[in-house]
Amino acid sequence: MSVWQALSGRGYLASWWPWRAVAYLTSGALLGAVVLVVILGGVVVGGVLAVVLLGLPLLVLTALSGIPVAAVERRRLRLAGGPVPGDGHRVPDGPGLRAWLVTRLREGATWRELAYVVLFALVLWPLDALAVAFAAGVPLSMAAVPALVAADGEAKVVKLWTVDTWPGAFGVAALGLVLLAGGAYALGVVAGARAELTRAVLTFKDSERVTELVRSRVRLVDAFETERRRIERDLHDGAQQRLVALTMTLGLARLDAPPGPLADQLAKAHEEAGHALAELRELIHGIHPKVLTDYGLEAAVADAADRSPVPVDLDLHLPVRLPQPVESAAYFVVREALANVARHSGASQADISGGYHDGRLTLHIRDDGRGGAQVADGTGLTGLADRVSVLDGRLSLSSPPGGPTLLRVEIPCRPTAPSE
Amino acid sequence: MPADSPVRVVLAEDSVLLREGLIGLLSRFGYEVVAAVGDADALLAAVAEHEPDVVVTDVRMPPGFQDEGLHAAVRLREERPGLPVLVLSQYVQRAYAAELLDSGDGTGVGYLLKDRVGQVEQFVDALRDVASGGTVVDPEVVRQLLRRRRDPLERLTPREREVLALIAEGKSNGAIARALVVSEAAVGKHIGSILTKLDLPPADDIHRRVLAVLAYLRS
């Protein structure tokens, strides 16, 4: 939710939003003043000392000041609500200060942020301060008039006209309160506009390319998923049926065979076919479990928990079906997590909890094992993290040495309408 | 039904190979396959037409190749309470078993892994149990449940769990006694204790056994 949505809704005045707008603008004014001093200081001192070369590092440092200030500005955007742009900086080409410096000085994001900081220091923060002073300060001072009259016998309203009677004082105070309500709306609008401007300047064009990239990754994951299902179907309707028919035929033949070497051979063949069938069944299940398609994530996770060699406590409630890629990704994360619990953690107990709230699927998989797991450990989680991130979700792992290990998956999504 | 008239079966299985095999197997053991069909709609129609003694169906069937066969079975049991149905599934799925056992009163129903067809005699035994009103749940389902379920199973002793597993497989007290090499009276005592621990007060005996199995599938 952003301040714009709050402004158009009812109950704006009673909500936190006017306060957030004031906080956003006030902190902007204060920060801007500090930034102005620091930058001016940097440029002046650096410029003077440049003659003796000592000032050059200082100037470089000043040029880089956009990076921390922009980071703070992005954080401050949360006060005004709405999306927060990611920072457009690249990962340095190598370790060490030098590589970091070279990367930062070469990329556009650094200079764009510097431009923002100059704008902020020279133009934006005085505007922030003015907005707060007029929209909140003036009405508040008017509301305080009766108190001033009580103290001094008279008060100057907005330094323009003098009030010294009680009816006049309370009249001004009432007007102040009305203006305060109007001011709260005005502050909301200013904060919203100010946030939009910050967002516009600090959002990088690269994000368009990233969107395209993400889209193509989504296509890839979809294609992969379709292929998975095709293989599952083919094995299921082809090889598996034939093997069942074969074991049946062998079973019947065993009934007819007279005791002897032939019967023994048949028994062996029958047993082998049975093993092959069991293996194939597990394989197909691993490729894409039918229960996921038929009954959804809750049943599929229950099924995975049933199969886990480590006992699993399940507290998962999903009364809705979620989009198929979401269910699929979440299911495979659970499976991988349980496999890791069984293989590496030494845990004696695991629990899975989660649910769907406010457009978000959340799953927690915890175990009481020895911890120290890492996503990069070749645990198979890396690929799954990619898959989750394609869906705009997050996968996080906390596994301090000594445990416990907690894996958390969060995927934003909307329930699908029941179909078929 | 008179002992000499063959048990009449309607069979639903979309793989022709397997369907033919099953017809051969069932006829060999004295069953009469009155209809063998390849999809769920045809199954409903065939049951309406032939009024069989027992239905054997695959879970996955055309046109969607999802769980059409299972749903057809559940529907049949709602329309004809007491119609014995044996469902074959390519893999063990607690959700399938629970849905099936929930239909009707849980008697005369079986849920087996398709692999069991290969264990010809076991399969025919299971079918006979189901046809005569018994309940058969695949040992694999039971095994999975016993592995994880800690509540209310925690209250049961290991021996009682073993007995419950065998009940779920559709075995009689006599068969359980033979399997565990104990007396039938001992089995009776175990079962009494299981039913008490699961809060199933005395009622019609066979019904409580089914309820005990159901308690696990639902919990």
XYZ file of C-alpha atoms in Angstrom:
639
model
C 0.000 0.000 0.000
C 1.269 3.470 -0.773
C 0.355 6.903 0.505
C -1.624 7.503 -2.719
C -3.924 4.603 -2.004
C -4.273 5.746 1.592
C -5.229 9.246 0.440
C -8.047 7.965 -1.729
C -9.359 5.635 0.968
C -11.538 6.565 3.910
C -10.115 6.960 7.380
C -6.907 8.578 6.130
C -6.879 11.149 8.943
C -7.277 8.515 11.624
C -4.582 6.270 10.136
C -0.816 6.321 10.506
C -0.396 7.709 7.048
C -0.365 11.467 7.888
C 2.272 10.674 10.521
C 4.265 8.678 8.028
C 4.093 11.553 5.557
C 5.352 13.958 8.240
C 8.086 11.513 9.215
C 9.117 11.098 5.586
C 9.306 14.816 4.884
C 10.868 15.784 8.223
C 13.564 13.143 8.005
C 14.125 14.282 4.407
C 14.610 17.894 5.528
C 17.039 16.927 8.291
C 19.007 14.497 6.153
C 19.123 16.978 3.271
C 20.581 19.691 5.473
C 23.299 17.338 6.687
C 24.031 16.172 3.149
C 24.336 19.773 1.958
C 26.889 20.556 4.645
C 28.890 17.383 3.996
C 28.958 17.829 0.225
C 29.785 21.503 0.341
C 32.494 20.762 2.855
C 33.851 17.960 0.699
C 33.929 20.027 -2.454
C 35.391 23.161 -0.863
C 38.042 21.452 1.239
C 38.801 18.952 -1.538
C 39.027 21.714 -4.133
C 41.397 23.778 -2.027
C 43.616 20.833 -1.198
C 43.553 19.547 -4.781
C 46.405 21.887 -5.497
C 48.573 19.777 -3.235
C 46.998 16.487 -4.501
C 45.734 15.693 -0.993
C 42.278 16.884 -1.983
C 41.794 14.421 -4.844
C 40.828 11.434 -2.678
C 38.442 13.699 -0.821
C 36.813 14.744 -4.105
C 36.475 11.121 -5.184
C 34.897 10.345 -1.845
C 32.464 13.188 -2.324
C 31.568 11.854 -5.762
C 30.786 8.508 -4.173
C 28.573 10.087 -1.516
C 25.574 9.364 -3.721
C 25.835 5.664 -2.917
C 25.095 5.757 0.832
C 22.677 8.657 0.534
C 20.697 6.895 -2.210
C 20.633 3.726 -0.099
C 19.170 5.695 2.805
C 16.699 7.368 0.434
C 15.510 3.994 -0.818
C 14.951 2.881 2.722
C 13.096 6.062 3.504
C 10.778 5.348 0.572
C 9.161 2.682 2.698
C 7.672 5.427 4.861
C 5.734 6.653 1.846
C 4.771 3.120 0.783
C 4.834 1.720 -2.724
C 7.580 -0.260 -4.441
C 11.197 0.287 -3.442
C 13.596 0.179 -6.400
C 16.613 -2.070 -6.092
C 20.051 -0.485 -6.279
C 21.442 -0.594 -9.787
C 25.004 -1.340 -8.759
C 26.995 -4.152 -10.241
C 28.892 -6.692 -8.227
C 32.571 -5.591 -8.233
C 34.785 -7.368 -10.747
C 37.073 -8.673 -8.042
C 37.805 -8.554 -4.349
C 39.429 -5.598 -2.655
C 38.891 -1.871 -2.416
C 40.492 -1.082 -5.765
C 38.180 -3.304 -7.818
C 35.206 -1.949 -5.924
C 36.271 1.636 -6.597
C 36.888 1.030 -10.295
C 33.528 -0.672 -10.743
C 31.666 2.050 -8.913
C 33.350 4.926 -10.749
C 32.695 3.309 -14.137
C 29.023 2.533 -13.786
C 26.186 4.939 -14.504
C 24.327 4.210 -11.302
C 26.981 5.957 -9.188
C 26.766 9.193 -11.187
C 23.039 9.126 -11.332
C 22.886 8.799 -7.588
C 25.328 11.674 -7.254
C 23.025 13.776 -9.437
C 20.162 12.885 -7.148
C 22.167 13.883 -4.099
C 22.976 17.295 -5.617
C 19.294 17.807 -6.377
C 18.409 16.663 -2.882
C 20.931 18.948 -1.160
C 20.092 22.040 -3.194
C 16.369 21.796 -3.955
C 14.455 18.961 -2.359
C 15.143 19.266 1.337
C 14.154 22.952 1.582
C 10.891 21.994 -0.135
C 10.382 19.178 2.384
C 10.945 21.613 5.229
C 8.608 24.231 3.704
C 5.839 21.690 3.242
C 6.019 20.556 6.853
C 6.224 24.150 8.131
C 3.186 25.324 6.173
C 0.951 22.285 6.274
C 1.640 21.254 9.868
C 3.450 24.121 11.578
C 1.016 26.947 10.751
C -2.191 25.123 11.744
C -0.531 23.872 14.932
C 0.572 27.359 15.910
C -2.990 28.552 15.311
C -4.384 25.770 17.456
C -2.030 26.847 20.221
C -3.323 30.451 20.266
C -5.678 30.014 23.264
C -2.774 28.723 25.319
C -0.652 31.739 24.341
C -3.473 34.119 25.133
C -3.846 32.486 28.530
C -0.135 32.915 29.180
C 0.629 36.367 27.741
C -2.788 37.970 27.339
C -2.334 38.212 23.597
C -0.907 36.234 20.677
C 0.244 37.010 17.153
C -1.319 34.690 14.622
C 1.195 33.687 11.955
C 3.032 36.885 12.829
C 0.342 38.873 11.020
C -2.465 39.877 13.271
C -2.928 40.059 17.012
C -5.627 38.291 18.977
C -6.390 39.216 22.545
C -9.998 38.116 23.130
C -11.143 34.628 24.095
C -13.759 34.254 21.308
C -11.130 35.348 18.810
C -8.548 32.954 20.259
C -10.856 29.961 20.108
C -12.029 30.958 16.643
C -8.440 30.939 15.412
C -7.805 27.624 17.170
C -10.850 26.049 15.488
C -9.695 27.358 12.130
C -6.260 25.904 12.915
C -7.712 22.461 13.474
C -9.624 22.590 10.187
C -6.473 23.692 8.407
C -4.579 20.875 10.141
C -6.936 18.338 8.593
C -6.402 19.959 5.195
C -2.682 20.089 5.889
C -2.611 16.350 6.600
C -3.948 15.720 3.112
C -1.543 18.219 1.609
C 1.363 16.529 3.367
C 0.235 13.178 2.008
C 0.216 14.571 -1.524
C 3.634 16.212 -1.131
C 5.145 13.070 0.415
C 3.651 10.959 -2.396
C 4.998 13.255 -5.097
C 8.368 13.481 -3.398
C 8.551 9.658 -3.202
C 7.591 9.339 -6.864
C 10.382 11.703 -7.839
C 12.928 9.765 -5.779
C 11.687 6.514 -7.271
C 11.869 7.887 -10.809
C 15.457 9.085 -10.413
C 16.736 6.109 -8.448
C 15.142 3.406 -10.598
C 17.538 2.186 -13.223
C 16.779 1.443 -16.817
C 18.535 -1.893 -16.428
C 15.440 -3.158 -14.712
C 13.745 -3.435 -18.099
C 16.385 -5.832 -19.242
C 16.017 -7.734 -15.989
C 12.279 -8.064 -16.544
C 12.898 -9.532 -19.970
C 15.464 -11.876 -18.482
C 13.080 -12.997 -15.788
C 10.400 -13.558 -18.399
C 12.631 -15.805 -20.410
C 13.568 -17.706 -17.278
C 9.897 -18.181 -16.511
C 9.428 -19.600 -19.991
C 12.335 -21.926 -19.439
C 10.959 -23.167 -16.136
C 7.551 -23.675 -17.748
C 9.074 -25.652 -20.580
C 10.993 -27.734 -18.092
C 7.837 -28.414 -16.113
C 5.899 -29.415 -19.225
C 8.653 -31.791 -20.202
C 8.671 -33.281 -16.718
C 4.989 -34.028 -17.007
C 5.349 -35.500 -20.460
C 8.040 -37.888 -19.268
C 5.950 -38.807 -16.247
C 2.924 -39.528 -18.460
C 4.901 -41.555 -20.960
C 6.499 -43.724 -18.314
C 3.213 -44.096 -16.570
C 1.058 -45.055 -19.503
C 3.746 -47.026 -21.280
C 6.541 -48.728 -19.412
C 4.732 -49.046 -16.104
C 1.625 -50.673 -17.587
C 3.746 -53.111 -19.519
C 5.693 -54.065 -16.443
C 2.501 -54.642 -14.485
C 1.206 -56.828 -17.300
C 4.527 -58.676 -17.324
C 4.505 -59.368 -13.575
C 0.918 -60.523 -13.887
C 1.792 -62.929 -16.684
C 4.789 -64.206 -14.737
C 2.622 -64.593 -11.646
C 0.122 -66.680 -13.585
C 2.886 -68.732 -15.168
C 4.232 -69.503 -11.685
C 0.880 -70.953 -10.736
C 1.023 -73.310 -13.703
C 4.658 -74.329 -13.542
C 5.375 -77.694 -11.949
C 7.875 -77.499 -9.094
C 11.437 -77.662 -10.366
C 14.157 -75.497 -11.906
C 11.665 -73.822 -14.256
C 9.437 -72.742 -11.381
C 12.472 -71.367 -9.553
C 13.568 -69.399 -12.599
C 10.068 -68.044 -12.995
C 9.937 -67.050 -9.353
C 13.210 -65.183 -9.779
C 12.034 -63.416 -12.917
C 8.787 -62.530 -11.180
C 10.620 -61.051 -8.244
C 12.971 -59.058 -10.489
C 10.048 -57.652 -12.439
C 8.459 -56.680 -9.126
C 11.604 -54.802 -8.084
C 11.801 -53.075 -11.439
C 8.214 -51.988 -11.027
C 8.827 -50.632 -7.532
C 11.865 -48.703 -8.730
C 10.012 -47.304 -11.685
C 7.196 -46.216 -9.407
C 9.577 -44.277 -7.180
C 11.234 -42.754 -10.205
C 7.952 -41.553 -11.655
C 6.910 -40.202 -8.310
C 10.140 -38.246 -8.119
C 9.627 -36.718 -11.535
C 6.210 -35.337 -10.800
C 3.905 -36.704 -8.134
C 0.337 -37.125 -9.259
C -1.015 -36.141 -5.881
C 0.288 -32.622 -6.472
C -1.856 -32.272 -9.564
C -4.881 -34.009 -8.108
C -5.015 -32.731 -4.533
C -2.648 -29.797 -4.398
C 0.288 -28.764 -2.284
C -1.057 -29.631 1.153
C -1.662 -33.275 0.261
C 1.606 -33.509 -1.659
C 3.603 -32.154 1.281
C 1.782 -34.581 3.592
C 2.786 -37.319 1.193
C 6.429 -36.200 1.190
C 6.316 -36.102 4.999
C 4.898 -39.638 5.032
C 7.860 -40.820 3.015
C 10.480 -39.069 5.081
C 12.650 -41.372 7.181
C 12.917 -38.602 9.807
C 9.584 -38.077 11.601
C 7.876 -34.913 10.452
C 5.301 -32.830 12.281
C 3.039 -31.150 9.816
C 1.147 -27.940 10.405
C 0.238 -26.748 6.956
C -3.136 -25.336 6.016
C -3.897 -24.483 2.438
C -7.612 -24.342 1.791
C -6.938 -22.975 -1.700
C -5.185 -24.276 -4.797
C -2.276 -22.146 -5.959
C -0.903 -21.660 -9.467
C 0.741 -24.814 -10.707
C 4.328 -23.432 -10.967
C 4.063 -22.173 -7.371
C 2.812 -25.500 -6.033
C 5.452 -27.307 -7.986
C 8.366 -25.132 -6.832
C 7.212 -25.225 -3.202
C 6.763 -28.979 -3.310
C 10.228 -29.627 -4.678
C 11.760 -27.325 -2.069
C 10.041 -29.361 0.654
C 11.227 -32.603 -0.882
C 14.799 -31.389 -1.196
C 14.731 -30.028 2.332
C 13.469 -33.323 3.723
C 16.077 -35.213 1.737
C 18.794 -32.988 3.233
C 17.376 -33.453 6.712
C 17.559 -37.204 6.253
C 20.988 -37.197 4.625
C 23.066 -34.533 6.332
C 21.434 -33.016 9.383
C 21.482 -35.891 11.858
C 18.126 -34.592 13.035
C 15.661 -36.756 14.915
C 12.661 -34.570 14.228
C 11.577 -32.102 11.592
C 8.549 -29.929 11.291
C 6.872 -28.220 8.419
C 4.518 -25.351 8.962
C 3.020 -22.670 6.817
C 0.015 -21.399 5.039
C -1.359 -18.847 2.671
C -1.958 -15.297 3.886
C -2.392 -11.972 2.143
C -1.303 -13.140 -1.279
C 1.718 -15.016 -0.010
C 2.541 -18.661 0.389
C 4.901 -19.246 3.298
C 6.551 -22.512 4.258
C 8.939 -23.181 7.113
C 10.919 -26.373 7.274
C 12.785 -26.843 10.510
C 14.896 -29.612 11.942
C 16.687 -30.176 15.214
C 19.884 -31.361 13.562
C 23.437 -30.161 13.818
C 23.054 -27.140 11.522
C 25.861 -25.654 9.464
C 24.029 -26.223 6.176
C 24.630 -23.833 3.319
C 22.693 -23.220 0.166
C 25.894 -23.444 -1.851
C 26.806 -26.782 -0.296
C 25.621 -28.707 -3.289
C 22.491 -29.480 -1.328
C 20.452 -29.054 -4.463
C 18.884 -25.973 -2.972
C 20.660 -23.578 -5.315
C 18.613 -24.618 -8.317
C 15.466 -24.476 -6.261
C 16.317 -21.004 -5.009
C 16.567 -19.952 -8.656
C 13.227 -21.496 -9.373
C 11.626 -19.736 -6.445
C 13.188 -16.425 -7.433
C 11.754 -16.755 -10.940
C 8.355 -16.681 -9.240
C 9.427 -13.509 -7.376
C 9.707 -15.568 -4.246
C 12.434 -15.912 -1.667
C 14.164 -18.885 -0.206
C 16.228 -18.325 2.890
C 18.229 -20.663 5.031
C 19.337 -20.179 8.600
C 21.580 -22.906 9.879
C 24.012 -21.894 12.603
C 26.507 -24.583 13.642
C 24.814 -26.666 16.287
C 21.449 -26.052 14.697
C 18.588 -25.723 14.392
C 18.233 -25.402 10.637
C 15.337 -23.364 9.360
C 14.477 -23.126 5.704
C 11.930 -20.542 4.734
C 10.137 -20.179 1.424
C 7.944 -17.268 0.531
C 6.193 -16.946 -2.806
C 3.725 -14.212 -3.673
C 0.779 -15.612 -5.617
C -2.977 -15.626 -6.029
C -5.180 -18.684 -5.567
C -6.399 -20.224 -8.773
C -10.100 -20.657 -9.347
C -11.096 -24.290 -8.898
C -11.042 -25.870 -12.324
C -12.255 -29.134 -13.791
C -25.257 -65.035 -3.425
C -25.329 -68.756 -4.149
C -21.903 -70.334 -3.939
C -21.995 -71.880 -7.405
C -22.850 -68.749 -9.404
C -19.685 -66.840 -10.358
C -18.979 -63.405 -8.912
C -19.795 -60.823 -11.584
C -17.178 -58.127 -12.103
C -17.141 -54.854 -13.984
C -13.569 -53.923 -14.840
C -12.308 -50.458 -15.759
C -8.750 -50.147 -17.034
C -7.609 -48.005 -19.931
C -4.518 -49.982 -20.903
C -5.704 -52.685 -23.284
C -2.797 -54.917 -22.431
C -3.566 -54.858 -18.742
C -7.307 -55.092 -19.275
C -6.969 -58.285 -21.289
C -4.551 -59.682 -18.727
C -6.911 -58.943 -15.862
C -9.856 -60.528 -17.691
C -7.788 -63.696 -18.157
C -6.655 -63.694 -14.541
C -10.127 -63.117 -13.111
C -11.788 -65.748 -15.307
C -9.163 -68.219 -14.293
C -10.104 -67.786 -10.654
C -13.795 -68.225 -11.377
C -14.912 -64.610 -11.715
C -17.164 -63.562 -14.543
C -16.107 -60.254 -16.125
C -19.442 -58.951 -17.421
C -17.969 -55.716 -18.795
C -14.482 -54.366 -19.329
C -14.279 -50.668 -20.138
C -11.623 -48.045 -20.776
C -12.901 -44.827 -19.210
C -14.840 -43.488 -16.236
C -18.072 -42.645 -18.069
C -18.228 -46.105 -19.588
C -17.652 -47.523 -16.104
C -20.681 -45.690 -14.682
C -22.787 -46.845 -17.634
C -21.592 -50.466 -17.385
C -22.388 -50.647 -13.663
C -25.872 -49.252 -14.286
C -26.430 -51.827 -17.009
C -24.962 -54.956 -15.421
C -25.430 -54.412 -11.651
C -22.215 -56.343 -10.881
C -21.212 -57.905 -7.553
C -17.922 -56.054 -7.484
C -16.147 -53.285 -9.403
C -12.421 -53.181 -10.132
C -11.109 -49.870 -11.412
C -7.876 -48.039 -12.123
C -7.421 -44.562 -10.578
C -6.072 -42.819 -13.637
C -8.336 -42.900 -16.660
C -9.153 -40.980 -19.803
C -10.003 -38.339 -20.757
C -7.996 -36.264 -18.246
C -5.693 -39.031 -17.019
C -6.059 -37.710 -13.504
C -8.113 -39.412 -10.807
C -11.287 -40.009 -12.847
C -11.443 -43.691 -11.923
C -11.276 -42.897 -8.223
C -14.015 -40.317 -8.488
C -16.176 -42.704 -10.465
C -15.693 -45.273 -7.689
C -16.654 -42.766 -4.998
C -19.725 -41.791 -6.992
C -20.763 -45.383 -7.525
C -20.569 -46.038 -3.812
C -22.660 -42.989 -3.055
C -25.322 -44.099 -5.498
C -25.190 -47.753 -4.483
C -24.216 -48.053 -0.822
C -22.631 -51.400 -0.206
C -21.381 -51.941 -3.750
C -17.926 -53.460 -3.281
C -15.228 -51.529 -5.144
C -11.555 -52.355 -5.496
C -9.425 -49.463 -6.719
C -5.996 -50.052 -8.206
C -3.495 -47.242 -8.080
C -0.099 -46.814 -9.619
C 1.246 -45.392 -6.382
C 0.294 -45.182 -2.791
C -1.576 -42.079 -1.882
C -3.086 -41.530 1.522
C -5.400 -38.873 0.088
C -6.832 -41.395 -2.399
C -7.324 -44.052 0.244
C -8.982 -41.623 2.632
C -11.381 -40.328 -0.005
C -12.337 -43.839 -0.982
C -12.819 -45.129 2.554
C -14.875 -42.079 3.375
C -17.398 -43.082 0.740
C -20.160 -45.239 2.149
C -19.399 -46.744 5.555
C -15.902 -47.906 4.652
C -16.845 -51.539 4.172
C -16.572 -53.481 0.940
C -13.801 -51.256 -0.342
C -10.229 -51.862 -1.328
C -7.314 -49.658 -2.286
C -4.364 -51.509 -3.689
C -1.135 -50.693 -5.398
C -1.277 -51.848 -8.989
C 1.849 -53.930 -8.434
C -0.210 -56.324 -6.332
C -1.882 -57.573 -9.478
C 1.372 -59.358 -10.145
C 1.113 -61.173 -6.805
C -1.721 -63.087 -8.374
C -2.962 -65.005 -5.358
C -2.719 -62.044 -2.978
C -4.673 -59.994 -5.432
C -7.420 -62.566 -5.800
C -7.636 -62.905 -2.009
C -7.988 -59.169 -1.650
C -10.701 -59.068 -4.290
C -12.597 -61.835 -2.534
C -12.379 -59.963 0.785
C -13.675 -56.775 -0.786
C -16.470 -58.570 -2.626
C -17.648 -60.060 0.659
C -17.742 -56.685 2.409
C -14.218 -56.520 3.822
C -11.859 -53.560 3.788
C -8.434 -53.829 2.224
C -5.845 -51.092 2.335
C -2.512 -51.607 0.674
C 0.204 -52.540 3.175
C 2.334 -49.765 1.706
C -0.197 -47.109 2.766
C -0.379 -48.583 6.214
C 3.407 -48.704 6.467
C 3.703 -45.038 5.572
C 1.070 -44.083 8.085
C 2.722 -46.045 10.841
C 6.062 -44.495 10.062
C 4.901 -40.955 10.647
C 1.753 -40.891 12.715
C 2.687 -40.325 16.307
C -0.625 -39.192 17.556
C -2.835 -41.038 18.529
C -0.573 -43.914 17.626
C 1.821 -42.993 20.402
C -0.589 -44.570 22.810
C -0.321 -47.944 21.112
C 2.349 -50.489 21.909
C 4.514 -51.768 19.032
C 2.598 -55.045 19.093
C -0.714 -53.237 18.875
C 0.563 -51.273 15.903
C 1.496 -54.491 14.168
C -1.977 -55.852 14.814
C -3.578 -52.653 13.515
C -1.457 -52.828 10.368
C -2.690 -56.341 9.735
C -6.305 -55.303 10.372
C -5.884 -52.560 7.795
C -4.649 -55.134 5.330
C -8.004 -56.827 5.710
C -6.862 -59.860 7.696
C -9.162 -61.756 10.028
C -8.310 -62.447 13.683
C -7.313 -65.973 12.721
C -4.993 -64.752 9.972
C -3.449 -62.173 12.290
C -2.856 -64.824 14.941
C -1.082 -67.009 12.363
C 1.009 -64.097 11.059
C 2.199 -63.070 14.525
C 2.408 -66.626 15.851
C 0.173 -65.961 18.830
C -3.184 -67.344 19.930
C -6.388 -65.929 18.544
C -7.414 -64.945 22.072
C -4.276 -62.806 22.360
C -5.158 -61.087 19.086
C -8.645 -60.445 20.441
C -7.155 -58.829 23.530
C -4.866 -56.614 21.468
C -7.736 -55.482 19.296
C -9.858 -54.705 22.340
C -7.055 -52.607 23.741
C -6.524 -50.792 20.407
C -10.207 -49.947 20.158
C -10.231 -48.648 23.730
C -7.189 -46.484 23.138
C -8.713 -45.087 19.978
C -11.956 -44.248 21.784
C -14.070 -46.661 19.803
C -16.670 -47.966 22.257
C -18.167 -51.415 21.676
C -20.621 -51.573 18.805
C -20.938 -53.774 15.759
C -17.576 -55.544 15.670
C -16.521 -55.379 12.015
C -17.490 -51.734 11.853
C -15.146 -50.754 14.653
C -12.244 -52.405 12.908
C -12.871 -50.266 9.868
C -13.194 -47.184 12.047
C -9.841 -47.926 13.614
C -8.221 -47.919 10.187
C -10.153 -44.826 9.190
C -9.007 -43.010 12.309
C -5.487 -43.181 10.971
C -6.256 -42.266 7.436
C -8.136 -39.171 8.558
C -5.899 -37.931 11.344
